[in-house]
Coordinates of C-alpha atoms in Angstrom, one line a residue:
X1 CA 42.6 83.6 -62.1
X2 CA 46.1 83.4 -61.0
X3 CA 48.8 82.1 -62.4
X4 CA 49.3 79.1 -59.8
X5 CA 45.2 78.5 -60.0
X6 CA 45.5 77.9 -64.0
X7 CA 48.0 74.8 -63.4
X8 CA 46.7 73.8 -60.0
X9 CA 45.7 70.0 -60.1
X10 CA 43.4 67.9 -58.2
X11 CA 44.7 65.0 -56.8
X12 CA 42.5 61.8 -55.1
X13 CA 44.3 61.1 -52.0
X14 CA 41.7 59.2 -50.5
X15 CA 39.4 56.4 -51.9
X16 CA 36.5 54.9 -50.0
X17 CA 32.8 54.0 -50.5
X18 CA 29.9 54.3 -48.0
X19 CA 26.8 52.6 -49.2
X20 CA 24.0 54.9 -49.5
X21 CA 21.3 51.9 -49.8
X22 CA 19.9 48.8 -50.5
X23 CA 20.1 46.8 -53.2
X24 CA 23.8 48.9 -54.7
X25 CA 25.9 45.8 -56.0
X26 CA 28.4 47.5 -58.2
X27 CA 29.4 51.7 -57.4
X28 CA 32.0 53.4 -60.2
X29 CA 34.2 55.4 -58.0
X30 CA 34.3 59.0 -59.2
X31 CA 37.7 60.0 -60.3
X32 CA 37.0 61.2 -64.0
X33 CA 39.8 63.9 -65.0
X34 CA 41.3 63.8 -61.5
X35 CA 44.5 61.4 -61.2
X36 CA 45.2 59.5 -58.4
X37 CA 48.1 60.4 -56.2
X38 CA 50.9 57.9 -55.6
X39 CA 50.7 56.9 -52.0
X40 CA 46.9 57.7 -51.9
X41 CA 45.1 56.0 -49.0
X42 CA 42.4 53.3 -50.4
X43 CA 39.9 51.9 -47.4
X44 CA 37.9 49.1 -48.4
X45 CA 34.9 48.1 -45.7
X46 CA 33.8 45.0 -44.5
X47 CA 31.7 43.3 -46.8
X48 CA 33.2 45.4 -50.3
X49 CA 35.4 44.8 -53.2
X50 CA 37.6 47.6 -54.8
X51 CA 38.5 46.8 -58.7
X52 CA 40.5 48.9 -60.6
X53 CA 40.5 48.7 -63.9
X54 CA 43.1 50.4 -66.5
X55 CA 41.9 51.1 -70.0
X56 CA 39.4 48.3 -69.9
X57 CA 41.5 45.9 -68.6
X58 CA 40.8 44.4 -65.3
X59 CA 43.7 45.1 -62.9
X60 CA 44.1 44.8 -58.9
X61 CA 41.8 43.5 -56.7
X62 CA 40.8 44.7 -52.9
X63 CA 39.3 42.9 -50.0
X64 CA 38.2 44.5 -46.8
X65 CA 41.4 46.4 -45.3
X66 CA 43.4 49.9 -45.6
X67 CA 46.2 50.2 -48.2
X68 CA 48.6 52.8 -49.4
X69 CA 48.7 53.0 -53.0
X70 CA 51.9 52.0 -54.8
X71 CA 54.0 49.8 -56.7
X72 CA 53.3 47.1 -53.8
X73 CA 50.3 47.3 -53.5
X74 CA 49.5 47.3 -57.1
X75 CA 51.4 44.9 -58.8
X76 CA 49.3 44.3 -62.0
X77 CA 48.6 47.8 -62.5
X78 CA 52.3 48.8 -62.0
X79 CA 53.1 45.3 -64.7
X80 CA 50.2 47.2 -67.2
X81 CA 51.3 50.5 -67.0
X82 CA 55.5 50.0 -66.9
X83 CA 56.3 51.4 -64.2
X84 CA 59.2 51.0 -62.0
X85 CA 60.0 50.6 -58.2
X86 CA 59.9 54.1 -57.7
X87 CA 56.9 55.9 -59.9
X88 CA 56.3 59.4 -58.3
X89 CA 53.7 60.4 -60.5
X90 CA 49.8 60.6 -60.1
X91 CA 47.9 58.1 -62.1
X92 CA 44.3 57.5 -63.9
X93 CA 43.1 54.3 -63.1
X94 CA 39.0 53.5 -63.2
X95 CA 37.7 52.3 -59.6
X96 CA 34.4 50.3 -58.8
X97 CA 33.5 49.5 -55.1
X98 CA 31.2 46.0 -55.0
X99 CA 29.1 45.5 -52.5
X100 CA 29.4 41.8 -50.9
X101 CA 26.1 41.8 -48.5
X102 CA 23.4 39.3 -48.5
X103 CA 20.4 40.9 -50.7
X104 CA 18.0 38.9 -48.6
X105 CA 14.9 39.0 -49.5
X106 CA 14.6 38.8 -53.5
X107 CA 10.9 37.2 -55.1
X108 CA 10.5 34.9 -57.9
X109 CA 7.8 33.3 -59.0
X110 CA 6.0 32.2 -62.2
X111 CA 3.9 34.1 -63.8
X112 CA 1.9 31.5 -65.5
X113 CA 1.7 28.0 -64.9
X114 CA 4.5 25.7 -65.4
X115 CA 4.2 22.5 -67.4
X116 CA 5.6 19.6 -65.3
X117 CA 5.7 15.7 -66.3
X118 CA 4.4 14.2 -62.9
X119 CA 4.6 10.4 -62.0
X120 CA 1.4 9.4 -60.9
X121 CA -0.9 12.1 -62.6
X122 CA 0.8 12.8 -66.0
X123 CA 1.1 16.5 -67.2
X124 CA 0.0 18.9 -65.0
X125 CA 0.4 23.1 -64.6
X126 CA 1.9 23.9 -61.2
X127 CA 2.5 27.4 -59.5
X128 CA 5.0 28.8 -57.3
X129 CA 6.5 31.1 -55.7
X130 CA 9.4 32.6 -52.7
X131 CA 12.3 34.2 -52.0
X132 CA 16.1 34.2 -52.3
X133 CA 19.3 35.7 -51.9
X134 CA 22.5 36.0 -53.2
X135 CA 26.0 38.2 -53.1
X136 CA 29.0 39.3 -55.1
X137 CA 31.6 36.6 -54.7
X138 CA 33.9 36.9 -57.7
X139 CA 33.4 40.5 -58.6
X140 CA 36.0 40.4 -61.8
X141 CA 33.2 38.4 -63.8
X142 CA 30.5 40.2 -62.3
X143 CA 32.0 43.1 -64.1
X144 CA 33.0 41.3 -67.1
X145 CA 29.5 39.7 -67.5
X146 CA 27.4 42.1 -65.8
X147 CA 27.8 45.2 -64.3
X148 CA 30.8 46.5 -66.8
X149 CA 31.0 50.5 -66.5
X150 CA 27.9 51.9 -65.7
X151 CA 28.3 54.1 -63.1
X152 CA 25.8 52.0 -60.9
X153 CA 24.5 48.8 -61.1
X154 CA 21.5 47.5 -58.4
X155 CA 19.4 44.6 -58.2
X156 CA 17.0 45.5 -60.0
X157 CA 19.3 45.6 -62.8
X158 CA 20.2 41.5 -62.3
X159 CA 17.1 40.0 -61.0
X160 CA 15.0 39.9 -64.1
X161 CA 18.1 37.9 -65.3
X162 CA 17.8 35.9 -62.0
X163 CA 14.2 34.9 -61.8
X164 CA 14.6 33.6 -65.6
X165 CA 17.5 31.3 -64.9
X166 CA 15.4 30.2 -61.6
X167 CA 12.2 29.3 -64.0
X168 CA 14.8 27.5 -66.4
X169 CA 16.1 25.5 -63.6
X170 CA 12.6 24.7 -62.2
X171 CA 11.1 23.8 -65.9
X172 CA 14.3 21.5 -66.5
X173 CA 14.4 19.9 -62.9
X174 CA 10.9 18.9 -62.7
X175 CA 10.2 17.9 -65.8
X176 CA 11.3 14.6 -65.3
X177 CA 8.6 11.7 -64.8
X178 CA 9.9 10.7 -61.6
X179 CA 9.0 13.9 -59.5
X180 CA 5.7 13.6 -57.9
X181 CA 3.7 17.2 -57.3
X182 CA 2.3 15.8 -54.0
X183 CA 5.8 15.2 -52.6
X184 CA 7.1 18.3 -53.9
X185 CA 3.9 19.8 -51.9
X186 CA 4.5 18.3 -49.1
X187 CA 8.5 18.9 -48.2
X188 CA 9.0 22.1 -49.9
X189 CA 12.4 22.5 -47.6
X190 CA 14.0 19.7 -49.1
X191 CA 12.1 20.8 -53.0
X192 CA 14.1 24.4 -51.7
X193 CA 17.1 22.7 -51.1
X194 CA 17.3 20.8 -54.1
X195 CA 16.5 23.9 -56.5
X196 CA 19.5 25.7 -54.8
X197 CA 21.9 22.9 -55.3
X198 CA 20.6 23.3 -59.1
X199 CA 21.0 26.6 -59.6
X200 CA 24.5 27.4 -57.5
X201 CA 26.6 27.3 -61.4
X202 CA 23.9 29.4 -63.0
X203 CA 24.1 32.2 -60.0
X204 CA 28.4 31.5 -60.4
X205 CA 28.2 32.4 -64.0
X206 CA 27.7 35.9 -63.0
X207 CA 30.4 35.8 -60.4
X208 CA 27.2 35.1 -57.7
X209 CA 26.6 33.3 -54.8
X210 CA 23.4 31.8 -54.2
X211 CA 23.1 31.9 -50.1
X212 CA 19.5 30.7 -50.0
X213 CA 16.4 29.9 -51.6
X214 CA 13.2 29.2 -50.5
X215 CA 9.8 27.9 -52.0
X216 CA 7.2 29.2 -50.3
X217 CA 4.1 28.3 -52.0
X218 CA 3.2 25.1 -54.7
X219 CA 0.0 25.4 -56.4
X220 CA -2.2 23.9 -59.1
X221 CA -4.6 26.0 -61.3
X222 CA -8.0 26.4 -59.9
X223 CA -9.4 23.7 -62.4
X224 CA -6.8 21.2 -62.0
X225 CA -6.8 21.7 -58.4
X226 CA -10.5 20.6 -58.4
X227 CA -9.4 17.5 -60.5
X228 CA -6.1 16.8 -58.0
X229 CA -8.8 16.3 -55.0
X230 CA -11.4 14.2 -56.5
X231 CA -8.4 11.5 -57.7
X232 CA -7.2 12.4 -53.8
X233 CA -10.4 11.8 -52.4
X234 CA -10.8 8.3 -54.8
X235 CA -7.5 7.5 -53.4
X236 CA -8.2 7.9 -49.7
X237 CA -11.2 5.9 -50.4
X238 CA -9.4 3.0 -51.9
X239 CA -11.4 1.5 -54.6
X240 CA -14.7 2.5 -56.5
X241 CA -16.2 -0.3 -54.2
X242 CA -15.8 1.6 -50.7
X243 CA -16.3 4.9 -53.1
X244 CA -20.0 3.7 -53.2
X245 CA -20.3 2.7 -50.1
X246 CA -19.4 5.8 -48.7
X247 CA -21.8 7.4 -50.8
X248 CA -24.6 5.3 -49.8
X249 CA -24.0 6.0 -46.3
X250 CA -23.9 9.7 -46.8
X251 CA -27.0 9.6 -49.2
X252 CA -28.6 7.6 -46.2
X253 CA -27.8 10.5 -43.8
X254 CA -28.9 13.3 -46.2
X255 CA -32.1 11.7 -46.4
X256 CA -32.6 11.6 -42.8
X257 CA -32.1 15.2 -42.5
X258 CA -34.3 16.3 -45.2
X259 CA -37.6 17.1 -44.0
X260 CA -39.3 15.8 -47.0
X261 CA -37.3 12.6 -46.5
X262 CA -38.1 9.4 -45.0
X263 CA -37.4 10.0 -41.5
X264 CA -38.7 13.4 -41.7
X265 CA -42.0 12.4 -43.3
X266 CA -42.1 9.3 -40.4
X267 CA -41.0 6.6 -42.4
X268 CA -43.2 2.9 -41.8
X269 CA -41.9 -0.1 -41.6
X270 CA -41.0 -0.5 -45.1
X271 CA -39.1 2.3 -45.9
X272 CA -37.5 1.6 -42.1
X273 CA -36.6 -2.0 -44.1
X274 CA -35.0 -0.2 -47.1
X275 CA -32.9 1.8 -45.3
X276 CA -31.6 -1.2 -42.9
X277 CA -30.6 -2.9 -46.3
X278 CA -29.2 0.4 -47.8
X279 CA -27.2 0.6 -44.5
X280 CA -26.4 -3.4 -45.1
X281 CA -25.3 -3.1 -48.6
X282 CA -22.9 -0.1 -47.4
X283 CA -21.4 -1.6 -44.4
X284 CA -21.0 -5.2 -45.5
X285 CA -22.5 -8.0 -47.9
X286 CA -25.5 -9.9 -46.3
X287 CA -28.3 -8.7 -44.2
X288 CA -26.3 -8.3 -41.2
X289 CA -25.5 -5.3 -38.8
X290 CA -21.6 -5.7 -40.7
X291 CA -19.4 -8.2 -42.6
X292 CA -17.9 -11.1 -40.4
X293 CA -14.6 -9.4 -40.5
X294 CA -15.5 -5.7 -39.2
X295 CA -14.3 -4.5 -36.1
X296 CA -17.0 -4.4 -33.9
X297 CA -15.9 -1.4 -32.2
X298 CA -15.6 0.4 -35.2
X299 CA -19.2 -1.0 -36.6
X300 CA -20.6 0.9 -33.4
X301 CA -19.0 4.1 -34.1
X302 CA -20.3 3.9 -37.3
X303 CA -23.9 3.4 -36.3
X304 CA -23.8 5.8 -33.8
X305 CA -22.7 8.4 -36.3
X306 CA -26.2 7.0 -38.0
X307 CA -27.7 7.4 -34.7
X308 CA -27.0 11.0 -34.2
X309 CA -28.2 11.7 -37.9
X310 CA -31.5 10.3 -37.1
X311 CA -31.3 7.4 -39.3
X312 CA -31.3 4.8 -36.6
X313 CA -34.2 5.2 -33.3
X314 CA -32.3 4.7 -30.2
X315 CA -34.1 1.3 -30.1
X316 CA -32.5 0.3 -33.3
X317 CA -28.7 1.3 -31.8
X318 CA -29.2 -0.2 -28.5
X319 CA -30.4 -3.2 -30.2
X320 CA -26.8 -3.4 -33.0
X321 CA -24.8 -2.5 -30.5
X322 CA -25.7 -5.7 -28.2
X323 CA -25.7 -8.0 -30.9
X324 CA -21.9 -6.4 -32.0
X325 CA -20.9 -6.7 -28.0
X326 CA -21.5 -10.1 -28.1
X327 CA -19.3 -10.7 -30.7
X328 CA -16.4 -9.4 -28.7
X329 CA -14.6 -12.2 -26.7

């Protein structure tokens, strides 16, 4: 080795980062022993950040554009380092590259049920699950608070962080009395939208930017879920009252289509009786084909359903649905 090889340097006269993939939100330039020539040519992409950072303190920041590297261009490395107007000499100086896409596409979810305080139906477990995304916005605390040296930080590296300030959110949110699961079932954009507006300072905290977030799916355990519809169903019913009527009518019509059942087995006058006060007591109070106050058209529809179930001959129906005709003025 020569004479000329022995004190030959290596100096970095160009700086620049291509991404090589997904998910890359912090990339530690590699300069290591080599210094940094004064005048070298930094090229910072759309959508990137360049930091440098002298001895562990954070120093000049880049956004997207092509600089020559000097005392202009560097003013709080030049103020940390001492150096005057007209510094010749190369210089060390730690650079990370920080990726400012959208990483679209991120899950959460929780892994077991949530405990929720809802209005109408007390306590209850919920599920639920989607997507979100989020970018580098203020990459000095992103380095401070997350990233720091390592030589590269992804998103798989944040997102465990992520989902847990997401679940902590949800938990908080929602475990006030005055949410209702049904409405957050039933306009999940606007559940989304109020989440996100939640969670924007918890994403900032780490020099993030939520961009969006999306629920996808709510859900009740199985069990609960079985509960939830029968108080549904009661609801949509009204009161026990219609409850039993309803069920009287449907008992009527199983019966009819059960072979070993009174219309299969060619029920007689009497049992024909029974069931016309059966259908009476369901419909109405009284003896009649309805109470006074039913909508006659409606009355029909209802005994035509009976009609079709073989509960009522098509005597019978003719014979309801003139009396009920004659009621309309």
């Amino acid at each position: 080795m020569g004479l000329f090889d022995l004190f030959k340097k290596q100096f970095i006269d160009v700086i620049d980062w291509t991404e090589s993939g997904d998910g890359v939100l912090a990339y530690r330039y590699p300069v290591a022993d080599r210094e940094i020539q004064n005048g070298a040519q930094l090229t910072v992409r759309e959508s990137q950040y360049a930091l440098f950072v002298n001895e562990g303190e954070i120093a000049d920041l880049f956004g997207p554009g092509r600089y020559t590297l000097n005392t202009k261009t560097l003013p709080v490395m030049t103020s940390l380092k001492n150096w005057d107007k007209a510094f010749a000499s190369p210089f060390k100086s730690d650079v990370y590259f920080f990726s400012a896409r959208e990483q679209i596409d991120q899950r959460w979810g929780t892994a077991t049920p949530v405990t929720i305080r809802d209005k109408d139906f007390g306590p209850i477990r919920i599920r639920a699950h989607g997507t979100f995304s989020y970018k580098v916005k203020n990459p000095q605390v992103f380095y401070k608070k997350l990233s720091g040296t390592r030589e590269l930080y992804t998103t798989e590296d944040v997102n465990g962080q992520l989902r847990s300030a997401i679940l902590t959110n949800f938990a908080t949110l929602f475990g006030s009395p005055s949410v209702a699961f049904i409405d957050m079932a039933s306009n999940q954009m606007k559940f989304s939208e109020t989440i996100a507006e939640a969670m924007q300072k918890s994403f900032a905290d780490y020099g993030l930017q939520l961009t969006s977030f999306l629920v996808q799916s709510i859900s009740l355990p199985d069990t609960l879920q079985e509960k939830f519809d029968k108080m549904a169903g009661m609801r949509m019913v009204g009161d026990l009252q219609r409850y039993a009527q309803f069920q009287a009518a449907d008992s009527i019509a199983a019966a009819a289509a059960n072979e070993g059942g009174a219309a299969g087995a060619g029920a007689g006058l009497g049992a024909g009786m029974a069931i016309g006060q059966t259908m009476a007591n369901a419909f109405g109070s009284g003896g009649g084909a309805g109470r006074s106050d039913e909508d006659p058209v409606v009355m029909i529809d209802k005994l035509h359903e009976l009609l079709k179930k073989g509960v009522l001959t098509q005597a019978e129906f003719d014979s309801k649905k003139a009396e009920l005709l004659s009621r309309i003025k």
